[in-house]
C-alpha cells in the first residue's frame, strides 16, 4: 500500500498527523482575522484580542492531545507531529504583514486525496506559512513515493475579505482560496463547502487538478462560517451525521440521499470564560472515525455518543477541554495520511 492512501473519512486508520499547541496565540488583527474569526463579536479590528493563549489552556490542551495520541497508538495507528514554530515572529508579502497562530489543526493545511498530498491555499494570512511546519513530513512522504503538490499561493489582498449584507463573512472570488477542512472525501466524490474559508475558484482549481477521476460537488447556502466538519460528517458508507441547525431535510446533499442520517442532538454548551472562544458547541460534532465501527468523540458530547451507539458505532470518549477556544475537535487536530482502503464510488 502507498505510504499516503486516503479516500474517505472512515476506512481503518493506519497513520495520522496530530497537531500540537506549542506557542499557540491569537494573531494580530488584520482584515482576514476580523472577517473570518471575529465578525460576529467585534465591532472593529481594534477590539480583537491578541497574544499568547492562557498558560492553562495550552497546558490542558497539550495533555488532551497526548491522551488522543496514546489512544490512537493503542489501536495500532502510527502518529506523527508537526514541527514547533515561533508563531509570534512577523512575516509578510509586498502587500501586508502578519504574525502566526498555531499548529493545532493540521486538517486545515494539507488535503490528502488518494496518494497525493495537496498544500491548500489557505484563507488566513496568519496561516500563510503554516505548511512549513509539516515540510519534513511532506518530504519524507514524497521520498517514500507519495505525490506532493501545492496550490498557487494566494495574494490575500484586503479585497478578499468582506462582510455580506447580513453581516456574515464573505470570501471574494479573486483567486483560488480554500482550507483543506472545507473538503470531505467520499471516494470518487468530494464535497466542498463554499464559505468564508473556501471560495468557488478554489473548488474549480481542485476539480481541474484532480481530473475526471473525481467529482467536486459544491455545498452552498448551508453554512458560511468556516469549515464543513461541524456541519456534515460521513461516518461509514450509508450513514452520515448532520447538523440540524444548519442542514434541513430539504438541504441534504444529493450524495447522501438514500443514506441513513444521524441528526446530531443538541450538545452541551461547554462554557468557557475565555474571551477568545471562536467555536460554538457544535464543535462536539468534530469527531474522528478510526474505522467504520469506532469514533473518537469529545467526552462532553454525551448525547452524540448515545446517538452513535444506537447506530452501531462504538465510541472512545476523551476530553478536549478547549476545543471551543482553539476552534478544533478531534477531526480538526488530526490529518489522516493512510487508511486501509481503496478508491470506490459511493454515489
Coordinates of C-alpha atoms in Angstrom, one line a residue:
X1 CA 0.0 0.0 0.0
X2 CA 1.3 3.5 -0.7
X3 CA 2.6 5.5 2.2
X4 CA -0.1 8.0 1.6
X5 CA -3.5 6.4 0.9
X6 CA -6.7 8.2 1.9
X7 CA -10.0 8.0 0.0
X8 CA -12.7 8.7 2.6
X9 CA -13.3 9.7 6.2
X10 CA -13.9 6.2 7.7
X11 CA -11.6 3.4 6.3
X12 CA -9.3 1.8 9.0
X13 CA -6.8 4.4 10.1
X14 CA -3.1 3.4 9.9
X15 CA -1.1 6.7 10.0
X16 CA -2.1 10.2 11.1
X17 CA -0.6 13.6 11.9
X18 CA -1.9 15.1 15.2
X19 CA -1.4 18.8 15.9
X20 CA 0.4 20.5 18.7
X21 CA -0.3 23.5 20.8
X22 CA 3.2 24.9 21.4
X23 CA 3.4 28.7 21.1
X24 CA -0.3 28.9 20.2
X25 CA -1.6 32.5 20.1
X26 CA -4.3 34.8 18.7
X27 CA -2.7 36.6 15.8
X28 CA -2.6 40.4 15.4
X29 CA -5.7 41.9 13.9
X30 CA -6.0 42.1 10.2
X31 CA -8.9 42.0 7.7
X32 CA -9.0 38.3 7.4
X33 CA -8.9 37.5 11.2
X34 CA -11.7 40.1 11.7
X35 CA -13.9 38.9 8.8
X36 CA -13.5 35.1 9.4
X37 CA -13.0 34.7 13.1
X38 CA -14.5 37.8 14.9
X39 CA -17.1 39.4 12.6
X40 CA -19.9 38.4 14.9
X41 CA -18.4 39.7 18.1
X42 CA -16.1 42.6 17.4
X43 CA -17.2 46.0 16.1
X44 CA -13.7 46.9 14.9
X45 CA -10.4 45.2 14.4
X46 CA -9.1 47.1 17.4
X47 CA -11.4 45.0 19.6
X48 CA -9.8 41.7 18.6
X49 CA -7.7 40.2 21.4
X50 CA -4.2 39.2 20.5
X51 CA -1.2 37.4 22.1
X52 CA -0.5 34.0 23.6
X53 CA -3.3 31.8 24.9
X54 CA -3.5 31.4 28.6
X55 CA -0.9 29.0 30.0
X56 CA -3.7 26.8 31.4
X57 CA -5.3 26.5 28.0
X58 CA -2.0 25.5 26.5
X59 CA -1.1 23.0 29.3
X60 CA -4.5 21.3 29.4
X61 CA -4.7 21.1 25.6
X62 CA -1.3 19.5 25.4
X63 CA -2.5 16.9 28.0
X64 CA -5.6 16.2 25.9
X65 CA -3.7 15.8 22.7
X66 CA -1.3 13.4 24.4
X67 CA -4.2 11.3 25.6
X68 CA -5.6 11.3 22.0
X69 CA -2.1 10.2 20.7
X70 CA -1.9 7.4 23.2
X71 CA -5.4 6.2 22.3
X72 CA -4.6 6.1 18.6
X73 CA -1.4 4.2 19.2
X74 CA -3.3 1.7 21.3
X75 CA -5.3 1.0 18.2
X76 CA -2.1 0.4 16.1
X77 CA -2.1 3.8 14.4
X78 CA 1.2 5.5 13.6
X79 CA 1.1 9.1 14.9
X80 CA 3.3 11.9 13.6
X81 CA 3.5 15.5 14.8
X82 CA 4.4 18.8 13.1
X83 CA 7.5 20.8 14.0
X84 CA 7.3 23.5 16.7
X85 CA 7.3 27.1 15.3
X86 CA 7.6 30.6 16.6
X87 CA 4.2 32.0 15.8
X88 CA 4.9 35.4 17.2
X89 CA 7.6 36.1 14.5
X90 CA 6.2 38.6 11.9
X91 CA 6.2 37.8 8.2
X92 CA 4.6 39.2 5.1
X93 CA 4.2 39.9 1.4
X94 CA 4.7 43.1 -0.6
X95 CA 1.1 44.0 0.3
X96 CA 0.7 43.0 4.0
X97 CA 2.4 41.9 7.2
X98 CA 1.1 39.3 9.8
X99 CA 2.1 37.0 12.6
X100 CA 1.1 33.4 13.1
X101 CA -1.4 31.4 15.1
X102 CA -0.6 27.7 15.8
X103 CA -0.1 24.2 14.5
X104 CA -3.1 22.8 16.3
X105 CA -5.2 22.0 13.3
X106 CA -3.3 20.0 10.6
X107 CA -6.7 19.2 9.0
X108 CA -6.8 22.7 7.5
X109 CA -3.3 22.8 5.9
X110 CA -2.9 19.7 3.7
X111 CA -5.6 17.7 1.8
X112 CA -4.6 14.1 1.1
X113 CA -6.5 12.6 -1.8
X114 CA -5.5 9.1 -2.7
X115 CA -1.7 9.0 -2.8
X116 CA -1.4 12.8 -3.3
X117 CA -0.8 15.5 -0.7
X118 CA -2.1 19.0 -1.6
X119 CA -0.9 22.0 0.3
X120 CA -4.0 24.2 0.2
X121 CA -4.2 28.0 -0.5
X122 CA -5.5 28.9 3.0
X123 CA -7.8 31.8 3.7
X124 CA -6.0 33.5 6.5
X125 CA -2.7 35.4 6.1
X126 CA -1.8 34.4 9.6
X127 CA -1.6 30.8 8.5
X128 CA 0.3 31.5 5.2
X129 CA 3.5 29.7 6.2
X130 CA 1.9 27.1 8.4
X131 CA 2.7 24.3 5.9
X132 CA 6.4 24.8 6.6
X133 CA 5.9 23.1 10.0
X134 CA 4.9 19.9 8.0
X135 CA 7.7 20.2 5.5
X136 CA 9.9 17.5 7.0
X137 CA 7.0 15.1 7.0
X138 CA 5.9 16.0 3.5
X139 CA 9.5 15.4 2.2
X140 CA 9.5 12.1 3.9
X141 CA 6.2 11.0 2.4
X142 CA 7.5 12.3 -1.0
X143 CA 10.7 10.3 -0.8
X144 CA 8.6 7.2 0.1
X145 CA 6.6 7.6 -3.2
X146 CA 3.7 10.0 -2.4
X147 CA 2.8 12.7 -4.9
X148 CA 3.1 16.2 -3.4
X149 CA 1.7 19.4 -4.9
X150 CA 0.9 22.9 -3.7
X151 CA -1.9 25.1 -4.8
X152 CA -1.0 28.6 -6.1
X153 CA -0.1 30.8 -3.2
X154 CA -2.9 33.5 -3.0
X155 CA -2.2 37.2 -2.7
X156 CA -4.9 37.6 0.0
X157 CA -5.3 41.3 -0.7
X158 CA -7.7 43.3 1.5
X159 CA -10.4 42.9 -1.1
X160 CA -10.5 39.2 -0.4
X161 CA -12.4 39.8 2.9
X162 CA -15.7 41.5 3.4
X163 CA -19.0 41.3 5.2
X164 CA -22.2 40.5 3.4
X165 CA -25.5 42.3 3.7
X166 CA -26.5 40.1 6.7
X167 CA -23.2 40.9 8.5
X168 CA -21.8 37.4 7.7
X169 CA -18.3 36.9 6.3
X170 CA -17.7 36.7 2.6
X171 CA -14.6 35.4 0.8
X172 CA -14.3 37.1 -2.6
X173 CA -13.6 35.0 -5.8
X174 CA -10.5 36.9 -6.8
X175 CA -8.2 33.8 -6.8
X176 CA -8.4 30.1 -5.6
X177 CA -8.6 30.1 -1.8
X178 CA -9.7 27.2 0.4
X179 CA -8.7 25.4 3.6
X180 CA -8.4 21.7 3.4
X181 CA -11.1 21.4 6.1
X182 CA -13.6 22.8 3.6
X183 CA -13.5 19.4 1.9
X184 CA -14.9 15.9 2.8
X185 CA -13.8 12.8 0.8
X186 CA -16.4 10.2 -0.1
X187 CA -14.4 8.1 -2.6
X188 CA -14.6 9.5 -6.1
X189 CA -16.8 12.4 -4.8
X190 CA -15.5 15.3 -2.8
X191 CA -17.9 17.6 -1.0
X192 CA -16.6 21.2 -1.0
X193 CA -18.2 23.8 1.3
X194 CA -18.3 27.3 -0.1
X195 CA -17.8 29.6 2.9
X196 CA -15.6 32.3 4.3
X197 CA -12.7 29.8 4.2
X198 CA -13.3 28.4 0.7
X199 CA -14.4 30.1 -2.5
X200 CA -15.8 28.8 -5.8
X201 CA -12.5 29.4 -7.6
X202 CA -10.8 27.1 -5.1
X203 CA -13.3 24.4 -6.0
X204 CA -12.7 24.9 -9.7
X205 CA -8.9 24.7 -9.2
X206 CA -9.3 21.5 -7.1
X207 CA -11.6 19.8 -9.7
X208 CA -9.3 20.7 -12.6
X209 CA -6.2 19.5 -10.6
X210 CA -7.8 16.1 -9.6
X211 CA -9.1 15.5 -13.1
X212 CA -12.1 13.4 -14.3
X213 CA -11.5 10.5 -11.9
X214 CA -13.1 12.7 -9.2
X215 CA -16.1 15.0 -8.9
X216 CA -16.0 18.0 -6.7
X217 CA -19.6 18.9 -5.5
X218 CA -20.3 22.4 -4.2
X219 CA -22.2 22.8 -0.9
X220 CA -23.6 26.3 -0.8
X221 CA -26.1 28.2 1.3
X222 CA -25.8 25.9 4.3
X223 CA -23.1 27.4 6.5
X224 CA -20.8 30.2 5.6
X225 CA -18.9 30.4 8.9
X226 CA -15.9 28.2 8.0
X227 CA -15.2 24.5 7.7
X228 CA -17.5 21.7 6.8
X229 CA -16.7 19.2 9.6
X230 CA -19.1 20.7 12.2
X231 CA -21.9 20.6 9.7
X232 CA -21.6 17.2 7.9
X233 CA -19.6 14.2 8.9
X234 CA -19.7 10.9 6.9
X235 CA -19.4 8.0 9.4
X236 CA -19.3 5.0 7.0
X237 CA -20.9 4.0 3.7
X238 CA -24.6 4.7 4.1
X239 CA -24.5 6.6 7.3
X240 CA -23.9 10.4 7.8
X241 CA -24.0 12.8 10.8
X242 CA -25.7 16.1 10.0
X243 CA -26.1 19.3 12.0
X244 CA -29.9 20.1 12.2
X245 CA -29.2 23.7 13.0
X246 CA -27.6 24.2 9.6
X247 CA -28.9 21.4 7.3
X248 CA -32.7 20.9 6.8
X249 CA -34.2 17.8 5.4
X250 CA -34.5 19.5 2.1
X251 CA -30.9 20.5 2.0
X252 CA -29.3 17.1 2.4
X253 CA -26.7 16.9 -0.3
X254 CA -27.5 14.6 -3.2
X255 CA -24.5 12.4 -2.3
X256 CA -26.3 11.3 0.9
X257 CA -29.8 10.8 -0.4
X258 CA -30.6 7.2 0.4
X259 CA -28.1 7.2 3.3
X260 CA -29.3 6.8 6.9
X261 CA -28.9 10.1 8.8
X262 CA -27.9 10.7 12.4
X263 CA -29.3 14.2 13.2
X264 CA -26.9 15.4 15.8
X265 CA -28.7 16.1 19.1
X266 CA -28.3 19.4 20.9
X267 CA -24.9 19.3 22.5
X268 CA -23.9 20.7 26.0
X269 CA -22.6 24.2 25.8
X270 CA -19.2 23.6 27.3
X271 CA -18.9 27.1 28.6
X272 CA -15.7 28.9 28.7
X273 CA -14.8 32.2 30.4
X274 CA -12.1 32.7 27.8
X275 CA -12.8 35.8 25.7
X276 CA -11.2 34.3 22.6
X277 CA -13.5 31.3 22.2
X278 CA -14.3 31.0 18.4
X279 CA -16.3 27.8 18.1
X280 CA -19.9 27.0 19.1
X281 CA -21.0 23.9 21.0
X282 CA -21.4 22.2 17.6
X283 CA -17.6 21.6 17.7
X284 CA -18.6 18.4 19.5
X285 CA -19.6 17.0 16.1
X286 CA -15.9 17.2 15.1
X287 CA -15.2 13.5 15.6
X288 CA -12.6 11.2 14.1
X289 CA -13.5 7.8 12.7
X290 CA -10.8 5.3 13.5
X291 CA -12.6 2.7 11.4
X292 CA -16.2 2.3 10.3
X293 CA -17.3 1.0 13.7
X294 CA -15.2 3.3 16.0
X295 CA -15.3 7.0 16.6
X296 CA -13.2 9.2 18.9
X297 CA -15.6 11.7 20.4
X298 CA -15.4 14.6 22.9
X299 CA -16.4 13.1 26.2
X300 CA -18.6 16.2 26.9
X301 CA -20.8 15.3 23.9
X302 CA -22.7 12.6 25.7
X303 CA -25.9 13.0 23.7
X304 CA -24.0 12.4 20.5
X305 CA -22.1 9.4 21.9
X306 CA -25.5 7.9 22.8
X307 CA -26.8 8.6 19.3
X308 CA -23.8 7.0 17.6
X309 CA -24.0 3.9 19.9
X310 CA -27.7 3.5 18.8
X311 CA -26.5 3.3 15.2
X312 CA -23.9 0.6 15.9
X313 CA -20.8 2.9 16.2
X314 CA -18.7 2.3 19.3
X315 CA -17.0 5.4 20.8
X316 CA -13.8 6.3 22.6
X317 CA -14.7 9.3 24.7
X318 CA -11.8 11.7 25.5
X319 CA -11.6 15.2 26.9
X320 CA -10.7 18.0 24.6
X321 CA -11.4 20.8 27.0
X322 CA -10.6 23.9 24.9
X323 CA -12.0 22.9 21.6
X324 CA -14.2 26.0 21.6
X325 CA -11.3 28.3 22.4
X326 CA -8.9 26.9 19.9
X327 CA -11.7 26.1 17.3
X328 CA -10.8 22.4 16.8
X329 CA -12.1 19.0 17.8
X330 CA -10.6 15.6 17.1
X331 CA -11.2 15.8 13.4
X332 CA -9.6 19.2 13.2
X333 CA -6.5 18.2 15.2
X334 CA -5.8 15.1 13.1
X335 CA -4.9 14.6 9.5
X336 CA -5.3 11.0 8.2
X337 CA -2.3 10.1 6.0
X338 CA -3.0 6.4 5.4
X339 CA -6.2 4.4 5.7
X340 CA -6.5 0.7 4.7
X341 CA -8.9 1.0 1.8
X342 CA -9.2 1.6 -2.0
X343 CA -10.9 4.2 -4.2
X344 CA -14.6 3.4 -4.5
X345 CA -17.7 5.0 -5.8
X346 CA -20.3 5.5 -3.1
X347 CA -22.8 7.6 -5.0

